[in-house]
Tab-separated table of N, CA, C and O in Angstrom:
chain	number	residue	atom	x	y	z
A	1	MET	N	93.810	12.945	175.474
A	1	MET	CA	92.621	12.241	175.890
A	1	MET	C	91.388	12.711	175.111
A	1	MET	O	90.520	11.905	174.804
A	2	ASP	N	91.345	14.001	174.791
A	2	ASP	CA	90.196	14.519	174.041
A	2	ASP	C	90.078	13.861	172.671
A	2	ASP	O	88.978	13.530	172.230
A	3	ASP	N	91.217	13.660	172.004
A	3	ASP	CA	91.188	13.012	170.690
A	3	ASP	C	90.694	11.576	170.798
A	3	ASP	O	89.937	11.099	169.948
A	4	LEU	N	91.115	10.887	171.839
A	4	LEU	CA	90.668	9.510	172.055
A	4	LEU	C	89.169	9.460	172.310
A	4	LEU	O	88.460	8.614	171.755
A	5	ARG	N	88.667	10.380	173.100
A	5	ARG	CA	87.219	10.440	173.366
A	5	ARG	C	86.436	10.713	172.082
A	5	ARG	O	85.413	10.082	171.818
A	6	LYS	N	86.921	11.661	171.282
A	6	LYS	CA	86.250	11.970	170.017
A	6	LYS	C	86.240	10.759	169.096
A	6	LYS	O	85.237	10.458	168.448
A	7	HIS	N	87.366	10.058	169.050
A	7	HIS	CA	87.447	8.866	168.209
A	7	HIS	C	86.470	7.795	168.691
A	7	HIS	O	85.763	7.171	167.887
A	8	LEU	N	86.409	7.583	169.982
A	8	LEU	CA	85.489	6.593	170.545
A	8	LEU	C	84.040	6.956	170.258
A	8	LEU	O	83.231	6.108	169.865
A	9	VAL	N	83.682	8.219	170.403
A	9	VAL	CA	82.329	8.677	170.096
A	9	VAL	C	82.017	8.436	168.625
A	9	VAL	O	80.930	7.967	168.275
A	10	ASN	N	82.961	8.722	167.731
A	10	ASN	CA	82.760	8.464	166.300
A	10	ASN	C	82.527	6.986	166.035
A	10	ASN	O	81.672	6.620	165.231
A	11	LEU	N	83.295	6.126	166.686
A	11	LEU	CA	83.105	4.690	166.507
A	11	LEU	C	81.739	4.242	167.005
A	11	LEU	O	81.058	3.448	166.348
A	12	LEU	N	81.340	4.742	168.152
A	12	LEU	CA	80.041	4.359	168.713
A	12	LEU	C	78.880	4.871	167.877
A	12	LEU	O	77.822	4.243	167.803
A	13	ASN	N	79.070	6.006	167.235
A	13	ASN	CA	78.042	6.568	166.358
A	13	ASN	C	78.147	6.036	164.932
A	13	ASN	O	77.396	6.455	164.055
A	14	MET	N	79.096	5.124	164.714
A	14	MET	CA	79.329	4.509	163.411
A	14	MET	C	79.682	5.539	162.347
A	14	MET	O	79.268	5.440	161.202
A	15	GLU	N	80.433	6.536	162.731
A	15	GLU	CA	80.898	7.540	161.785
A	15	GLU	C	82.321	7.187	161.382
A	15	GLU	O	83.078	6.632	162.144
A	16	GLY	N	82.675	7.480	160.180
A	16	GLY	CA	84.027	7.176	159.731
A	16	GLY	C	84.063	7.074	158.226
A	16	GLY	O	83.397	7.817	157.515
A	17	ALA	N	84.825	6.119	157.743
A	17	ALA	CA	85.058	5.978	156.309
A	17	ALA	C	83.845	5.419	155.569
A	17	ALA	O	83.736	5.576	154.367
A	18	HIS	N	82.946	4.760	156.263
A	18	HIS	CA	81.816	4.110	155.614
A	18	HIS	C	80.514	4.841	155.911
A	18	HIS	O	80.355	5.462	156.952
A	19	ILE	N	79.560	4.720	154.997
A	19	ILE	CA	78.241	5.291	155.249
A	19	ILE	C	77.478	4.352	156.166
A	19	ILE	O	77.801	3.166	156.260
A	20	ASP	N	76.464	4.865	156.835
A	20	ASP	CA	75.707	3.996	157.732
A	20	ASP	C	74.748	3.110	156.926
A	20	ASP	O	74.532	3.311	155.733
A	21	PHE	N	74.222	2.110	157.586
A	21	PHE	CA	73.404	1.104	156.922
A	21	PHE	C	72.197	1.711	156.226
A	21	PHE	O	71.910	1.399	155.061
A	22	ASP	N	71.474	2.580	156.924
A	22	ASP	CA	70.262	3.172	156.344
A	22	ASP	C	70.567	3.936	155.053
A	22	ASP	O	69.825	3.824	154.078
A	23	ASP	N	71.668	4.681	155.055
A	23	ASP	CA	72.047	5.416	153.845
A	23	ASP	C	72.463	4.461	152.723
A	23	ASP	O	72.224	4.734	151.549
A	24	ALA	N	73.091	3.347	153.091
A	24	ALA	CA	73.568	2.399	152.082
A	24	ALA	C	72.417	1.691	151.369
A	24	ALA	O	72.521	1.395	150.178
A	25	VAL	N	71.332	1.422	152.072
A	25	VAL	CA	70.237	0.664	151.452
A	25	VAL	C	69.076	1.542	150.993
A	25	VAL	O	68.197	1.065	150.275
A	26	ARG	N	69.093	2.810	151.370
A	26	ARG	CA	68.020	3.716	150.957
A	26	ARG	C	67.977	3.825	149.437
A	26	ARG	O	68.996	3.966	148.786
A	27	ASP	N	66.816	3.692	148.890
A	27	ASP	CA	66.589	3.827	147.446
A	27	ASP	C	67.353	2.801	146.613
A	27	ASP	O	67.612	3.023	145.436
A	28	PHE	N	67.707	1.664	147.221
A	28	PHE	CA	68.382	0.613	146.452
A	28	PHE	C	67.373	0.041	145.462
A	28	PHE	O	66.281	-0.367	145.851
A	29	PRO	N	67.686	0.016	144.183
A	29	PRO	CA	66.717	-0.425	143.174
A	29	PRO	C	66.271	-1.872	143.393
A	29	PRO	O	67.100	-2.774	143.532
A	30	ALA	N	64.976	-2.082	143.432
A	30	ALA	CA	64.422	-3.414	143.671
A	30	ALA	C	64.929	-4.430	142.660
A	30	ALA	O	65.209	-5.582	143.008
A	31	GLU	N	65.078	-4.021	141.418
A	31	GLU	CA	65.486	-4.963	140.379
A	31	GLU	C	66.944	-5.406	140.512
A	31	GLU	O	67.365	-6.378	139.897
A	32	LEU	N	67.725	-4.716	141.342
A	32	LEU	CA	69.134	-5.078	141.525
A	32	LEU	C	69.394	-5.863	142.805
A	32	LEU	O	70.513	-6.323	143.034
A	33	ARG	N	68.381	-6.044	143.630
A	33	ARG	CA	68.581	-6.700	144.928
A	33	ARG	C	69.082	-8.129	144.804
A	33	ARG	O	69.862	-8.597	145.611
A	34	GLY	N	68.641	-8.835	143.779
A	34	GLY	CA	69.077	-10.213	143.592
A	34	GLY	C	70.085	-10.373	142.474
A	34	GLY	O	70.464	-11.493	142.140
A	35	ALA	N	70.536	-9.268	141.914
A	35	ALA	CA	71.489	-9.324	140.801
A	35	ALA	C	72.915	-9.273	141.343
A	35	ALA	O	73.213	-8.528	142.272
A	36	ARG	N	73.774	-10.071	140.754
A	36	ARG	CA	75.182	-10.054	141.151
A	36	ARG	C	75.942	-9.182	140.160
A	36	ARG	O	75.950	-9.460	138.958
A	37	PRO	N	76.580	-8.112	140.640
A	37	PRO	CA	77.343	-7.249	139.737
A	37	PRO	C	78.494	-8.030	139.092
A	37	PRO	O	79.045	-8.947	139.712
A	38	PRO	N	78.869	-7.678	137.892
A	38	PRO	CA	79.982	-8.357	137.232
A	38	PRO	C	81.240	-8.326	138.101
A	38	PRO	O	81.623	-7.278	138.611
A	39	GLY	N	81.817	-9.486	138.311
A	39	GLY	CA	83.042	-9.589	139.099
A	39	GLY	C	82.827	-9.688	140.597
A	39	GLY	O	83.772	-9.925	141.342
A	40	ALA	N	81.602	-9.497	141.058
A	40	ALA	CA	81.315	-9.570	142.491
A	40	ALA	C	80.909	-11.000	142.863
A	40	ALA	O	80.219	-11.672	142.098
A	41	PRO	N	81.315	-11.479	144.036
A	41	PRO	CA	80.979	-12.845	144.416
A	41	PRO	C	79.565	-13.020	144.965
A	41	PRO	O	79.078	-14.137	145.050
A	42	HIS	N	78.904	-11.913	145.345
A	42	HIS	CA	77.602	-12.023	146.002
A	42	HIS	C	76.639	-10.942	145.529
A	42	HIS	O	77.047	-9.877	145.088
A	43	THR	N	75.351	-11.221	145.691
A	43	THR	CA	74.326	-10.216	145.426
A	43	THR	C	74.162	-9.348	146.667
A	43	THR	O	74.633	-9.708	147.760
A	44	ALA	N	73.481	-8.230	146.522
A	44	ALA	CA	73.198	-7.370	147.675
A	44	ALA	C	72.364	-8.128	148.706
A	44	ALA	O	72.588	-8.002	149.912
A	45	TRP	N	71.426	-8.940	148.246
A	45	TRP	CA	70.585	-9.715	149.158
A	45	TRP	C	71.426	-10.713	149.948
A	45	TRP	O	71.229	-10.891	151.149
A	46	GLN	N	72.374	-11.375	149.303
A	46	GLN	CA	73.228	-12.333	150.001
A	46	GLN	C	74.070	-11.638	151.065
A	46	GLN	O	74.261	-12.178	152.164
A	47	LEU	N	74.579	-10.454	150.754
A	47	LEU	CA	75.363	-9.709	151.740
A	47	LEU	C	74.505	-9.297	152.929
A	47	LEU	O	74.927	-9.392	154.087
A	48	LEU	N	73.294	-8.860	152.653
A	48	LEU	CA	72.380	-8.479	153.727
A	48	LEU	C	72.044	-9.675	154.613
A	48	LEU	O	72.044	-9.580	155.846
A	49	GLU	N	71.793	-10.820	154.001
A	49	GLU	CA	71.489	-12.032	154.766
A	49	GLU	C	72.688	-12.460	155.601
A	49	GLU	O	72.543	-12.886	156.743
A	50	HIS	N	73.871	-12.330	155.062
A	50	HIS	CA	75.080	-12.655	155.822
A	50	HIS	C	75.205	-11.750	157.049
A	50	HIS	O	75.537	-12.215	158.145
A	51	MET	N	74.924	-10.463	156.875
A	51	MET	CA	74.972	-9.528	157.998
A	51	MET	C	73.956	-9.917	159.066
A	51	MET	O	74.260	-9.896	160.262
A	52	ARG	N	72.758	-10.294	158.634
A	52	ARG	CA	71.713	-10.693	159.580
A	52	ARG	C	72.144	-11.911	160.377
A	52	ARG	O	72.032	-11.948	161.606
A	53	LEU	N	72.660	-12.921	159.690
A	53	LEU	CA	73.093	-14.137	160.366
A	53	LEU	C	74.278	-13.880	161.295
A	53	LEU	O	74.338	-14.427	162.403
A	54	ALA	N	75.207	-13.042	160.870
A	54	ALA	CA	76.369	-12.740	161.700
A	54	ALA	C	75.964	-12.004	162.970
A	54	ALA	O	76.469	-12.304	164.059
A	55	GLN	N	75.031	-11.069	162.860
A	55	GLN	CA	74.565	-10.353	164.054
A	55	GLN	C	73.831	-11.293	164.999
A	55	GLN	O	74.011	-11.229	166.217
A	56	TRP	N	73.021	-12.188	164.442
A	56	TRP	CA	72.327	-13.176	165.274
A	56	TRP	C	73.343	-14.049	165.988
A	56	TRP	O	73.225	-14.325	167.184
A	57	ASP	N	74.378	-14.490	165.266
A	57	ASP	CA	75.403	-15.359	165.834
A	57	ASP	C	76.145	-14.661	166.967
A	57	ASP	O	76.392	-15.254	168.023
A	58	ILE	N	76.498	-13.389	166.771
A	58	ILE	CA	77.188	-12.637	167.824
A	58	ILE	C	76.305	-12.510	169.054
A	58	ILE	O	76.756	-12.686	170.191
A	59	LEU	N	75.030	-12.226	168.845
A	59	LEU	CA	74.108	-12.105	169.971
A	59	LEU	C	73.987	-13.425	170.723
A	59	LEU	O	74.073	-13.469	171.949
A	60	GLU	N	73.795	-14.522	169.994
A	60	GLU	CA	73.655	-15.827	170.648
A	60	GLU	C	74.928	-16.230	171.373
A	60	GLU	O	74.877	-16.792	172.465
A	61	PHE	N	76.086	-15.946	170.792
A	61	PHE	CA	77.353	-16.238	171.441
A	61	PHE	C	77.471	-15.461	172.755
A	61	PHE	O	77.996	-15.974	173.742
A	62	SER	N	76.967	-14.230	172.764
A	62	SER	CA	77.020	-13.393	173.961
A	62	SER	C	76.064	-13.881	175.040
A	62	SER	O	76.322	-13.714	176.228
A	63	ARG	N	74.948	-14.485	174.618
A	63	ARG	CA	73.924	-14.913	175.572
A	63	ARG	C	74.105	-16.335	176.064
A	63	ARG	O	73.621	-16.682	177.144
A	64	ASP	N	74.775	-17.178	175.294
A	64	ASP	CA	74.858	-18.595	175.623
A	64	ASP	C	76.271	-19.106	175.398
A	64	ASP	O	76.735	-19.186	174.259
A	65	ALA	N	76.941	-19.477	176.474
A	65	ALA	CA	78.323	-19.948	176.375
A	65	ALA	C	78.429	-21.246	175.577
A	65	ALA	O	79.495	-21.577	175.057
A	66	LYS	N	77.344	-21.969	175.448
A	66	LYS	CA	77.354	-23.242	174.716
A	66	LYS	C	76.998	-23.077	173.235
A	66	LYS	O	76.960	-24.047	172.492
A	67	HIS	N	76.757	-21.847	172.832
A	67	HIS	CA	76.372	-21.597	171.444
A	67	HIS	C	77.490	-22.009	170.489
A	67	HIS	O	78.663	-21.732	170.723
A	68	VAL	N	77.104	-22.677	169.423
A	68	VAL	CA	78.050	-23.055	168.382
A	68	VAL	C	77.663	-22.297	167.117
A	68	VAL	O	76.512	-22.391	166.651
A	69	SER	N	78.598	-21.574	166.580
A	69	SER	CA	78.323	-20.789	165.369
A	69	SER	C	78.048	-21.719	164.181
A	69	SER	O	78.705	-22.754	164.036
A	70	PRO	N	77.099	-21.316	163.331
A	70	PRO	CA	76.839	-22.131	162.141
A	70	PRO	C	77.968	-21.970	161.123
A	70	PRO	O	78.745	-21.016	161.193
A	71	ASP	N	78.053	-22.923	160.217
A	71	ASP	CA	79.006	-22.779	159.119
A	71	ASP	C	78.507	-21.706	158.185
A	71	ASP	O	77.335	-21.692	157.825
A	72	PHE	N	79.373	-20.787	157.838
A	72	PHE	CA	79.019	-19.754	156.878
A	72	PHE	C	79.638	-20.124	155.538
A	72	PHE	O	80.728	-20.671	155.484
A	73	PRO	N	78.915	-19.824	154.480
A	73	PRO	CA	79.490	-20.119	153.161
A	73	PRO	C	80.722	-19.269	152.892
A	73	PRO	O	80.939	-18.281	153.491
């Protein structure tokens, strides 16, 4: 049970294989925000906007049973 509790606490604190959001965007070069890296399908700005829309959609779905999710590209 202790291992399960520790794992749950890590998940709730967003600890694990990935860095947290603030660390990921800290000091991100302004000139690269709209640039698409070679071979990547999206820019950093597009990914950030997708995250914003997805969080809004989850919140609205939770608040309104009649909510219809928008089409995502």
